Structure formats: C-alpha cells, structure tokens
Short mmCIF file of C-alpha atoms and ligand atoms in Angstrom, two decimals:
data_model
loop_
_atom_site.label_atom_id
_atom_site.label_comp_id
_atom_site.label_asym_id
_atom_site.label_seq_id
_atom_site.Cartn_x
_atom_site.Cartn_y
_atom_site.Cartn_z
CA UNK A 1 -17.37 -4.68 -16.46
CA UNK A 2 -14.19 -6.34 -15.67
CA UNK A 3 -12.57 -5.34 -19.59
CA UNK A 4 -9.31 -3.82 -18.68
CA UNK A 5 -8.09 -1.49 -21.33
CA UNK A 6 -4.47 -1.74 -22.32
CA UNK A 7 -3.15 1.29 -20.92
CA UNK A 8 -0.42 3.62 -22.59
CA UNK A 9 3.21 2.48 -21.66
CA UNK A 10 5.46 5.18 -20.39
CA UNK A 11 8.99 5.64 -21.52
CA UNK A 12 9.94 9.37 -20.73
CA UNK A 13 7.77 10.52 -17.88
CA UNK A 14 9.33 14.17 -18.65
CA UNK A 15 9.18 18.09 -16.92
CA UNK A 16 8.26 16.63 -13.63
CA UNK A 17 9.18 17.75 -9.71
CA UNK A 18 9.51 14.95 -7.65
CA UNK A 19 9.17 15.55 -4.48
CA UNK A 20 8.75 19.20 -5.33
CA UNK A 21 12.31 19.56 -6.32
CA UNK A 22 13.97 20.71 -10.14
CA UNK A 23 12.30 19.21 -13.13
CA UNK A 24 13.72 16.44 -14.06
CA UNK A 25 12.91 13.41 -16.93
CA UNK A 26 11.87 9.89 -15.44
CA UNK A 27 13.23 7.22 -17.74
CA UNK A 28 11.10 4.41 -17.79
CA UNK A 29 12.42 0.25 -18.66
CA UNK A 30 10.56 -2.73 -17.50
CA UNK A 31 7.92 -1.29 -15.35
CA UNK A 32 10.87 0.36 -13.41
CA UNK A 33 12.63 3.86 -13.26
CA UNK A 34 15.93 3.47 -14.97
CA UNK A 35 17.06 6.98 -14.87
CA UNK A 36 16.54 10.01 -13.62
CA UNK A 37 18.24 12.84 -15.41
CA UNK A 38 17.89 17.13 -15.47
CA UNK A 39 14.67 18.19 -17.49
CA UNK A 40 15.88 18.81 -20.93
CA UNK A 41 13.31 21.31 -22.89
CA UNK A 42 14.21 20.21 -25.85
CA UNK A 43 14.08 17.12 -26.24
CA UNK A 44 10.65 14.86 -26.14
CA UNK A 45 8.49 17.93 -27.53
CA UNK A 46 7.59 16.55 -30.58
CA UNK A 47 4.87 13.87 -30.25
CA UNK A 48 6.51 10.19 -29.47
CA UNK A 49 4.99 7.16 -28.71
CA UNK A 50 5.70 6.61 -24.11
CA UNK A 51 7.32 9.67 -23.91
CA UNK A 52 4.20 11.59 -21.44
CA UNK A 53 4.62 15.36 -20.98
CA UNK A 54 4.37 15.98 -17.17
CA UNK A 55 3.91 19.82 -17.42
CA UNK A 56 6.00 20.52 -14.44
CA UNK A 57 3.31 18.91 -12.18
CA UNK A 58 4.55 17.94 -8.84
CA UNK A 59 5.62 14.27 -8.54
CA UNK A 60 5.46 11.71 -5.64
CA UNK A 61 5.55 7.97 -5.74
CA UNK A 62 2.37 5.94 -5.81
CA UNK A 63 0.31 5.89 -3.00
CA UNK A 64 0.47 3.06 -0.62
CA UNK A 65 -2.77 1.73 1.17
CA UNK A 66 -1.21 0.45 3.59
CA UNK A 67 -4.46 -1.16 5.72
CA UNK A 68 -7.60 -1.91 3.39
CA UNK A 69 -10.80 -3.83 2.82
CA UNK A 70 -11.51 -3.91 -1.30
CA UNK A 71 -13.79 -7.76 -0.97
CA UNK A 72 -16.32 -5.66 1.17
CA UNK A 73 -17.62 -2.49 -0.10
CA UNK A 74 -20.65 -1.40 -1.67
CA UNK A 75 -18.89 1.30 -3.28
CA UNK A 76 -20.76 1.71 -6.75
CA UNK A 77 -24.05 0.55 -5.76
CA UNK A 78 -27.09 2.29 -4.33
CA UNK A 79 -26.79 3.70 -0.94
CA UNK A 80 -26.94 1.14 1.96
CA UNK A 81 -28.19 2.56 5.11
CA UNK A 82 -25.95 2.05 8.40
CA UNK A 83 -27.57 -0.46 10.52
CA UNK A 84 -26.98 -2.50 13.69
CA UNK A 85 -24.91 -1.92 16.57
CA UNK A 86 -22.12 0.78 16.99
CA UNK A 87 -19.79 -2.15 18.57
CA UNK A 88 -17.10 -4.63 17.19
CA UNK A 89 -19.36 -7.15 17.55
CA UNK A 90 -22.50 -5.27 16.74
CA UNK A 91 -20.43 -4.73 13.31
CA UNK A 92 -19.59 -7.99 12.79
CA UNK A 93 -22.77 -9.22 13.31
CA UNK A 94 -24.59 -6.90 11.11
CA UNK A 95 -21.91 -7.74 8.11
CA UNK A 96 -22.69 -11.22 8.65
CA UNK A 97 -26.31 -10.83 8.65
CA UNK A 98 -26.20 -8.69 5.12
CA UNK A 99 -23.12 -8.90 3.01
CA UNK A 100 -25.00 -11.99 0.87
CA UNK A 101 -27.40 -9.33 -0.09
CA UNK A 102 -24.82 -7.13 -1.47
CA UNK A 103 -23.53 -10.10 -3.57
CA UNK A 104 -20.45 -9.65 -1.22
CA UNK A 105 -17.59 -10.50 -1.83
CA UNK A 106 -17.60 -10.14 -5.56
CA UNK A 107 -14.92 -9.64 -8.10
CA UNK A 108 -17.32 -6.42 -10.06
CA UNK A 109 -17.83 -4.55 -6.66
CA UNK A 110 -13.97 -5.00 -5.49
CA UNK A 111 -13.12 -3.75 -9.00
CA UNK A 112 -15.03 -0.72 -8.16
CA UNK A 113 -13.23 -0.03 -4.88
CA UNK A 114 -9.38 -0.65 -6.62
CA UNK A 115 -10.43 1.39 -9.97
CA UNK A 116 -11.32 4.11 -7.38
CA UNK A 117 -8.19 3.63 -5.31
CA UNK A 118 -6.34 3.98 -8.93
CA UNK A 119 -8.33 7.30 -9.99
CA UNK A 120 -6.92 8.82 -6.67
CA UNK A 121 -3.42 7.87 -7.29
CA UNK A 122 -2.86 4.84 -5.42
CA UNK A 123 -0.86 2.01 -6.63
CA UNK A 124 0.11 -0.54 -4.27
CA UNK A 125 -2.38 -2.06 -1.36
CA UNK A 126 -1.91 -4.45 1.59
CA UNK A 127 -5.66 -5.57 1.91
CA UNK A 128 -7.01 -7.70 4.55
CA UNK A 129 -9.49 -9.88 2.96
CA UNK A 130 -12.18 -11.26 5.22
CA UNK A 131 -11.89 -15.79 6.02
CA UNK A 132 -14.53 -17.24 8.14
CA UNK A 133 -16.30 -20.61 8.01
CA UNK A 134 -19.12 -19.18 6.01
CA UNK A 135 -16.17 -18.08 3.14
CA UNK A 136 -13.74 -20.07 3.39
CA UNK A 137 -11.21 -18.73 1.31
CA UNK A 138 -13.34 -17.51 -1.59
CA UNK A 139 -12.90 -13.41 -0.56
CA UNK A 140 -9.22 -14.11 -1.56
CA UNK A 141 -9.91 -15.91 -4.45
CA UNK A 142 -12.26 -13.44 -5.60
CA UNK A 143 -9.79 -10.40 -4.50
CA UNK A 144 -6.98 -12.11 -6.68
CA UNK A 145 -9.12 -12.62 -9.27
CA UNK A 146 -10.28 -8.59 -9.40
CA UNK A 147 -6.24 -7.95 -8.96
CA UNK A 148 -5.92 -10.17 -12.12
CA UNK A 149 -8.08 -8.24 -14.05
CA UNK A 150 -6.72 -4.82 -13.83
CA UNK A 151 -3.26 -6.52 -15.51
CA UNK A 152 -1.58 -5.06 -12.53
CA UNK A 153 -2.19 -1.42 -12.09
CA UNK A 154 -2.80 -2.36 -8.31
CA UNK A 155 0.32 -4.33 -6.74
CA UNK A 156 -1.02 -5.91 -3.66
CA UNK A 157 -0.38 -7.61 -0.64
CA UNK A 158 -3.32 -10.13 0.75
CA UNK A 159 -3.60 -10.26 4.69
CA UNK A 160 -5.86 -13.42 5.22
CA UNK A 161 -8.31 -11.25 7.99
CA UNK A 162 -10.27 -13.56 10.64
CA UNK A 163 -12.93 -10.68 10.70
CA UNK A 164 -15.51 -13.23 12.91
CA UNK A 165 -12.93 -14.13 15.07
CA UNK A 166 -10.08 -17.33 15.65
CA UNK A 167 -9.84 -19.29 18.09
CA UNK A 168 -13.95 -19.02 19.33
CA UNK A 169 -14.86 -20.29 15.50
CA UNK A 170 -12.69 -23.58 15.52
CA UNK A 171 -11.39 -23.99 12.22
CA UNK A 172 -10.74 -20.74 11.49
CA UNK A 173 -7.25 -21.35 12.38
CA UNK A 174 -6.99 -23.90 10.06
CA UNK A 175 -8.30 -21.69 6.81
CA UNK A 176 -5.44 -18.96 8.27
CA UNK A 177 -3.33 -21.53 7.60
CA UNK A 178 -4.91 -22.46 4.53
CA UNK A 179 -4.51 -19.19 2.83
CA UNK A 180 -0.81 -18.65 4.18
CA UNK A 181 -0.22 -22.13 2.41
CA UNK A 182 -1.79 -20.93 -0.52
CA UNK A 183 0.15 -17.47 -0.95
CA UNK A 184 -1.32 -15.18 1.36
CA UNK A 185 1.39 -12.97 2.45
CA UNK A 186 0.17 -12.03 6.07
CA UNK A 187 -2.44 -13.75 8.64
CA UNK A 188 -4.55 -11.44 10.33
CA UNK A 189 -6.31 -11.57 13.63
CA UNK A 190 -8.73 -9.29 15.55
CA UNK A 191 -8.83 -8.40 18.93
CA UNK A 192 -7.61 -11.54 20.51
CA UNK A 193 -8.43 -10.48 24.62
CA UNK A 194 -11.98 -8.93 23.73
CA UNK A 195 -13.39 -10.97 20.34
CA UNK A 196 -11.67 -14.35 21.13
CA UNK A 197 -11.35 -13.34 25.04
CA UNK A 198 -7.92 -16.01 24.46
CA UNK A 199 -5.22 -13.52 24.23
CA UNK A 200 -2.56 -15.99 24.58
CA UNK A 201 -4.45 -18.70 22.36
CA UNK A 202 -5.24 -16.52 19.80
CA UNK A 203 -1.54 -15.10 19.31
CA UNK A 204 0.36 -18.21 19.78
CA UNK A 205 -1.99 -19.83 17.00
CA UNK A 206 -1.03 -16.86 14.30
CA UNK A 207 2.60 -17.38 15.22
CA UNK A 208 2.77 -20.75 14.88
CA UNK A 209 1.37 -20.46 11.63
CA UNK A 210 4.01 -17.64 10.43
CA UNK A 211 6.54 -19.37 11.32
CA UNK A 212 5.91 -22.38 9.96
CA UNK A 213 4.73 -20.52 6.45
CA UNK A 214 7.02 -18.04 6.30
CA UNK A 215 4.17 -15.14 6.44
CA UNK A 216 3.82 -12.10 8.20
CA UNK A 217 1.33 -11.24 11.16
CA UNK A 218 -1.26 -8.39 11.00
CA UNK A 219 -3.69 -8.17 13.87
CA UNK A 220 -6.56 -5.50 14.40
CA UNK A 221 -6.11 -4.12 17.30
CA UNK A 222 -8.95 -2.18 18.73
CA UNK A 223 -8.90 -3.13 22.25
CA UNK A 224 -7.43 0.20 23.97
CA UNK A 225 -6.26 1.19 27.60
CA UNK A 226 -4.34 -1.41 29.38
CA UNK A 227 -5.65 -4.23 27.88
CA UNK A 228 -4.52 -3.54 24.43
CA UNK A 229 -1.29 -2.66 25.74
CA UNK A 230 -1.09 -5.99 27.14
CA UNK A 231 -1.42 -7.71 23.89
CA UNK A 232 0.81 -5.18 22.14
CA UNK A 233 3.49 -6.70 24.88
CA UNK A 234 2.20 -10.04 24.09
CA UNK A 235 3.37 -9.57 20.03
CA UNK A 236 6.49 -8.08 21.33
CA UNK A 237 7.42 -11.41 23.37
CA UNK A 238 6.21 -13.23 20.46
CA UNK A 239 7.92 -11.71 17.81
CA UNK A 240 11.42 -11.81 19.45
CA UNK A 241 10.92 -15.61 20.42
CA UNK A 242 10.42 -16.41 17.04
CA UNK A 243 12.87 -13.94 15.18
CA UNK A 244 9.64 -12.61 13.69
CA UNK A 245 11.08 -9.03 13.83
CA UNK A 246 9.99 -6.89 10.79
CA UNK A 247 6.98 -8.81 9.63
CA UNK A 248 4.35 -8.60 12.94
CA UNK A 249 2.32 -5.28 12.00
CA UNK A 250 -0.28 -3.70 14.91
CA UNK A 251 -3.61 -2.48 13.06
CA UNK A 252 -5.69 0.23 14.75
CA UNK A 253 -3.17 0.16 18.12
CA UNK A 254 -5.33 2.47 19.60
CA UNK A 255 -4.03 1.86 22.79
CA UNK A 256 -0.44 3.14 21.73
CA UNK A 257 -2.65 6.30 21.52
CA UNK A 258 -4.43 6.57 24.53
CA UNK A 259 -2.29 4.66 27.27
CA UNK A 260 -0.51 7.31 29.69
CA UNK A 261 2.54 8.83 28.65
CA UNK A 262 5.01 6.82 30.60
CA UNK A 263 3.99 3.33 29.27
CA UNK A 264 3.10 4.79 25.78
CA UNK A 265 6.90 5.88 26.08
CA UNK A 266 8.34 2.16 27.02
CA UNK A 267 5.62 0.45 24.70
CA UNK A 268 7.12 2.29 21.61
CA UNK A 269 10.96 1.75 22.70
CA UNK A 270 9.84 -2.07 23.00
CA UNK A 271 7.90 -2.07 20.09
CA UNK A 272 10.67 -0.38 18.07
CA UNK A 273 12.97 -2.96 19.48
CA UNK A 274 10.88 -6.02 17.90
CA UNK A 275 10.53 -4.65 14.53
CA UNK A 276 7.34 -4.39 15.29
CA UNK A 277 5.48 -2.04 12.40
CA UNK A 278 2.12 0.01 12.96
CA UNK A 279 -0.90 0.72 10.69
CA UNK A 280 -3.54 3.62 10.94
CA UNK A 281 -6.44 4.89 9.23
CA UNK A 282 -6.03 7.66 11.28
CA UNK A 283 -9.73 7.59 12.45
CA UNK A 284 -11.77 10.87 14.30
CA UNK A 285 -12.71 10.53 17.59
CA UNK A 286 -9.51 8.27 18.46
CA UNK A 287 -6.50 9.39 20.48
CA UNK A 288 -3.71 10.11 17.71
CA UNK A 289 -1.11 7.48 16.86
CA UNK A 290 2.83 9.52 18.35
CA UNK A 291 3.72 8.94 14.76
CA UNK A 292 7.03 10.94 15.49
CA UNK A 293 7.53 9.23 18.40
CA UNK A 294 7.07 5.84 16.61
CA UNK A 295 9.39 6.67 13.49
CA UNK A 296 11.93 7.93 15.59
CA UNK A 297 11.91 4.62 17.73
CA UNK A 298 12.22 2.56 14.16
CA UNK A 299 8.83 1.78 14.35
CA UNK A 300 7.21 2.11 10.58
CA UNK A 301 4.04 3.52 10.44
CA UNK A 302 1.80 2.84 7.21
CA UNK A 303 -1.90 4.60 6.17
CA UNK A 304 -4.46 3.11 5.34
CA UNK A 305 -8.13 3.52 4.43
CA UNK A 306 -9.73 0.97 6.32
CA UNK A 307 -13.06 -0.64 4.58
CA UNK A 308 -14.66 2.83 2.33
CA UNK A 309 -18.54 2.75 2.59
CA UNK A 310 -18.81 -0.79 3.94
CA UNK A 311 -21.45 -2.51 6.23
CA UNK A 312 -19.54 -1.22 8.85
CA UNK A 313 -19.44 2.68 7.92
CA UNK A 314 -20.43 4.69 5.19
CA UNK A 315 -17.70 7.03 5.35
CA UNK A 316 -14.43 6.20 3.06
CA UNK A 317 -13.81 7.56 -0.33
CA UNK A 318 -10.29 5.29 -1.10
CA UNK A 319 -8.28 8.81 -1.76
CA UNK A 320 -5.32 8.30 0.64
CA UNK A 321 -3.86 11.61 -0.10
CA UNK A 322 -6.78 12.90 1.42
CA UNK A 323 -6.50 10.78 4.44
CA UNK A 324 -2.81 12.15 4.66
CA UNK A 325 -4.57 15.26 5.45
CA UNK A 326 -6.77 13.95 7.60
CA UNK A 327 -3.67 12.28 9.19
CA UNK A 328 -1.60 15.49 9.19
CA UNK A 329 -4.60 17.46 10.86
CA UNK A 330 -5.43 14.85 13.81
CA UNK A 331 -1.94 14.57 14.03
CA UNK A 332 -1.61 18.48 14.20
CA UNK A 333 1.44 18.54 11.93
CA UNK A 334 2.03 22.14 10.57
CA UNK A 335 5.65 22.54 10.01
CA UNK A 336 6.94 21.58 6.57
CA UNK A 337 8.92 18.38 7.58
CA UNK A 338 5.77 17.41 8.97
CA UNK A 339 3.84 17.71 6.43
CA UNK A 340 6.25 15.46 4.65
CA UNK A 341 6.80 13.23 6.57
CA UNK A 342 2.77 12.41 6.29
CA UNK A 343 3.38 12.38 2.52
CA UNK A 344 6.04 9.89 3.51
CA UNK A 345 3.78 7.42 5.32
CA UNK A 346 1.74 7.93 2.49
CA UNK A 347 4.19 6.50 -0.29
CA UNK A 348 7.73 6.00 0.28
CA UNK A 349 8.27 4.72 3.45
CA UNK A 350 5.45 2.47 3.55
CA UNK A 351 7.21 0.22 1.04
CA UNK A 352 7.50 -2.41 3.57
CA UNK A 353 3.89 -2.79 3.83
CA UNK A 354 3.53 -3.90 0.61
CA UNK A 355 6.76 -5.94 0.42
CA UNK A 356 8.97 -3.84 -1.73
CA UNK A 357 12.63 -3.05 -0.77
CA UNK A 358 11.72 0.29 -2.07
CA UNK A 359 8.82 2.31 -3.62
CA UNK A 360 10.39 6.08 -4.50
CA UNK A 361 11.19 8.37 -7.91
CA UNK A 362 14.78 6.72 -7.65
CA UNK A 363 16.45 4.15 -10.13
CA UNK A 364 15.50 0.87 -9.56
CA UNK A 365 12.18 1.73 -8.10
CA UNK A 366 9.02 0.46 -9.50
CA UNK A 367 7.64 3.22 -11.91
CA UNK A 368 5.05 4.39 -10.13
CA UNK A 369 4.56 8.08 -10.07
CA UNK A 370 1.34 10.46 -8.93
CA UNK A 371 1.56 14.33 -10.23
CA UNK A 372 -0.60 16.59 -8.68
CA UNK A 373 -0.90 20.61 -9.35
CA UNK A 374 1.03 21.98 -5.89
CA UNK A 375 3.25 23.64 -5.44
CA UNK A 376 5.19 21.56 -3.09
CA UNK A 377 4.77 18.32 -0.92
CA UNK A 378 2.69 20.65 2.45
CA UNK A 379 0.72 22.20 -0.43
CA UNK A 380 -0.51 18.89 -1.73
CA UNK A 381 -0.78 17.53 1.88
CA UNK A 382 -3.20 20.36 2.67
CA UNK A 383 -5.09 20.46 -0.54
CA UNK A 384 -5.25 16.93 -1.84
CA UNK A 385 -5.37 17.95 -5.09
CA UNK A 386 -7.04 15.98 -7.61
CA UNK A 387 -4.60 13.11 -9.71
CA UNK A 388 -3.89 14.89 -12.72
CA UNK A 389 -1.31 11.83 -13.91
CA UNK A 390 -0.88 8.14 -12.28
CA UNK A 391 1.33 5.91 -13.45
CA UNK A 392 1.73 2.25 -12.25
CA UNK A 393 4.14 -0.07 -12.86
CA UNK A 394 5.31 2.42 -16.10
CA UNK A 395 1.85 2.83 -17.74
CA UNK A 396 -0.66 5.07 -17.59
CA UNK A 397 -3.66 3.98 -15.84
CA UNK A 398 -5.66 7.41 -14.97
CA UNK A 399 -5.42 10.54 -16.04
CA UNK A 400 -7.40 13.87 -14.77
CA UNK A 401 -9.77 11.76 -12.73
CA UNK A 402 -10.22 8.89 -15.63
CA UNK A 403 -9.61 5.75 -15.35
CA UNK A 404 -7.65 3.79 -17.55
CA UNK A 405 -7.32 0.26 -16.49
ZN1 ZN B 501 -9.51 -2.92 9.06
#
C-alpha cells in the first residue's frame, strides 16, 4: 500500500507544445529543465532509455494545489454519508465527532488523496494539515510521512491549520508554534472574529509566531460582509508592521467577493500594497473572487481544491484542471487571455504558493510538465482533458490515467 515504484527518469521530454506553442524538446538534468530547444524529428526516434516521446501533446507545467486538505479525506474508502450541521462550526464539530472512525489522519488514506492529485497532473501542493489538542502534531507527521513515501512526486508545502480554533483552545497556539519550530512552512488560522470571536488576539498570536520562526501566515477566511473585511484590514496592518509582505496568504476571502464595489476596490489596492496573496477553491454559491482585479493590483491568486470528499463535503475529485474550469466559468472568463490566465493560477504563477522562485517549461525550472490532448491552453481550460503524460521532478509518475509512484 505505501510501495512506491521507481518511476522512469526523463531525459528528452521530446515533440511537445508548451503552452500550446511550436514543438519543441525539453532537456531534462537533475530533476530540472536544462534546455529547451526546436523539436528535431529526427533525432530521439529510435528507442532510448529517458528520452519520452510527447506526440505533440500540449504541455503546461505541473499543477499547483495551491489550498488543500490530503490528512482528511476518505477518498478510497466506502462512501461516508454527509452528516451534521451545514455551519463552520456544525462542520467542525461533526469532523471531530467522526474522523477516529475513518482511521483519520492516516498515512494509507492521504496516499490515496496525493496518488489521485498525481493521476490528474498535479505536482506541487501547499496543504493545510489539521493541529488541535486532540492531534497534536501527528496530522503533519503523518502527512510528511505519506510525502516521504511517494520519493517526491508531490513537492509540498505544510500550513500547520488550527481547524478547531486558536486562541478559544489554549494551547493551540503553542502547537502552531510547535510545528513552525519543527519545519512547517506556514501557520494557519480560521476565522479569528467568528470561531475565536478574538480578532485581534487571534492575529497578533500567528504573527508573533511568524516572525519569530520565520514562517508564513495562511488564515481561512470565511467570515464575509464587513466583518471579514475588517480582518482582511487587520492582516494588512499586520503584515506591514512586521515587514511580513509576501508571505501572509487570505484563504476563502469571501468577503473580497461580496463587499460593495467601492471598498472591494480600496481592499484590493491595500491588499496589493502588503503583499498580501489570495487563495480560492473557487466554490458555487459564493460571490466570485475579482481575480483580474486582484492580479492587476499585484495581488497573487492561487487554486486550490479545498478538502475532496471529506467529513465536511463529499464533493472534490483533486483534478485542479478541472477546477480551473470551474474557476474560469464562475469567473465568466471567455476570451482567450482569460482562459489563460486561469491556466496560469493553475501552474505557473502560483509558484509562490509552494515556495519556488519559479515553476514553468523554462530552464532552470523544476521538470515538471502535464500534456494533455488540446489543442491549445482555452481548449484544455474548457475540456479538462484527461493527463495523458505527468512528469514530476523529471520522472514519470502517471501516464494515461495510471499511476506510477
Ligand atoms: Zn480549507
């Protein structure tokens, strides 16, 4: 069950589009794209050990989950009806009441959820990974461990999550700190006006703890309206203060959606002046995200899936390209640019959210390349075709829906 396969290594990743453009060969060294040169027909045809015949298939880079769950899922197991209450804290309280049940977390199940996040062509993750005082810090050691196994297919970033709340569980803040001591990149937090009804408590305790460790700051935000735009200001005072810009990310932000236009306007001019970055999992039923509005303001925007078929919903299947539809519809992005610029949230310019300088099909780049059938970058943003090729880190870890890893 958690046997990883040695997967083939790629040297000449060759007759591929990137981004839809000319064919071209990807040269391969060290996990990492060292060249980039004109398809040449002739050469690579006979059969060669790394050298991987890409058929003219579109290319883009690795997806990026940019906002997951993998310690929670049930993913793989027999169906788990939905149960408790609709709200945050309904959720919470249901998870709490049943995850023991599902053996959650647990290194076979989160497996699962990353081997299907592989088969659909993603490659690099920032996951939050739940920390309470029933857990400790065992989802993270358990998520690592998972991580471990699949010999890095999945690069990942760990957000130590708060999911039951910070400051109104004392000594959670001390396990956030914990886990950011012990190589957590990010601390999390949730909802600090309407979970720990502390906005100001809950925020100053994450940002005493990043700067002190060095980490970044990644807060679910569902609280909408004015009160989530408060705390959205709060973070922006906060981040400035402590020269935090760049590494204080807004999850959810649904109030950047649904505030009126004029202080949606000077919240994303601030915002954009902080550094601050957002996530989405570009959820139904939720006022849009002004993801143009945001980019053009220098505020990054990432995509994620959010927990897939978890004790908080059953929806979720881990394919982000499919999401990037999803995103592109809710979004109602029909022009071409738009439709890349969704692929772009999708995988190159959410590099940031997994702490690479940069994730593309350029030199230097890890090698981590997704072809799909399309016929250019809208047509796989509509379609979401299935993975024909992924390659992570310059190996071969699923092919046509299998996967290798
Ligand atoms: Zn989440």
């Amino acid at each position: 069950m958690t046997t990883a396969r040695t997967p083939e290594t790629v040297t000449v990743l060759r007759d591929v589009r990137p981004w839809g453009g000319e064919p071209v060969d990807l040269h391969v060294a060290d996990g990492r794209i060292a060249a980039v040169t004109p398809h040449d027909p002739a050469a690579g045809t006979a059969p060669e050990a790394g050298v991987v015949d890409g058929r003219g298939l579109l290319a883009l880079p690795g997806l990026v989950n940019a906002h997951a769950h993998v310690d929670k899922s049930w993913w793989g197991r027999p169906w788990v009806s939905y149960g408790g209450e609709a709200t945050t804290q309904g959720r919470i309280a249901h998870e709490r009441a049943h995850r023991d049940e599902l053996g959650i977390p647990g290194v076979d199940v989160t497996l699962t959820v990353l081997r299907e996040f592989v088969r659909h062509g993603t490659t690099a993750i920032r996951t939050h990974v739940d920390v309470d005082l029933g857990l400790g810090l065992r989802g993270i050691e358990v998520v690592r461990e998972a991580l471990a196994a699949l010999n890095g297919a999945v690069h990942a970033e760990i957000v130590a999550f708060p999911q039951d709340g910070v400051l109104r569980r004392p000594g959670v803040l001390d396990l956030l700190d914990a886990a950011a001591a012990a190589g957590a990149e990010h601390v999390g937090g949730l909802d600090p006006a309407s979970i720990d009804r502390d906005p100001v408590g809950q925020l100053d305790g994450l940002f005493a703890i990043a700067e002190r460790r060095g980490v970044g700051i990644d807060v679910h935000l569902h609280d909408g309206g004015d009160l989530g735009a408060f705390q959205v200001e709060l973070m922006i005072d906060r981040t400035l203060r402590a020269g935090l810009q760049g590494k204080v990310n807004v999850a959810h932000g649904f109030a950047v959606g649904d505030v009126p236009a004029s202080r949606q306007a000077d919240l994303v001019a601030a915002m954009g002046e902080a550094g601050i970055t957002m996530t989405t999992v570009a959820p139904i039923g939720a006022a849009p995200l002004p993801v143009h509005a945001l980019r053009a303001a220098g505020v990054a925007v990432g995509l994620g899936t959010d927990g897939i078929r978890d004790l908080w919903s059953p929806y979720g299947t881990g394919d982000l390209l499919a999401l990037t539809t999803q995103l592109a519809r809710l979004s109602r992005f029909r022009y071409d640019e738009e439709l890349v610029t969704a692929a772009r949230v999708a995988t190159s310019d959410a590099a940031r959210f997994v702490g690479r300088d940069v994730h593309d099909l350029v030199v230097g780049a890890p090698a981590d390349v997704v072809l799909v059938d399309a016929e250019n970058v809208p047509d796989a943003v509509v379609r979401a075709p299935r993975r024909a090729l992924v390659v992570a880190g310059g190996r071969v870890v699923a092919r046509d829906g299998d996967v290798l890893v």
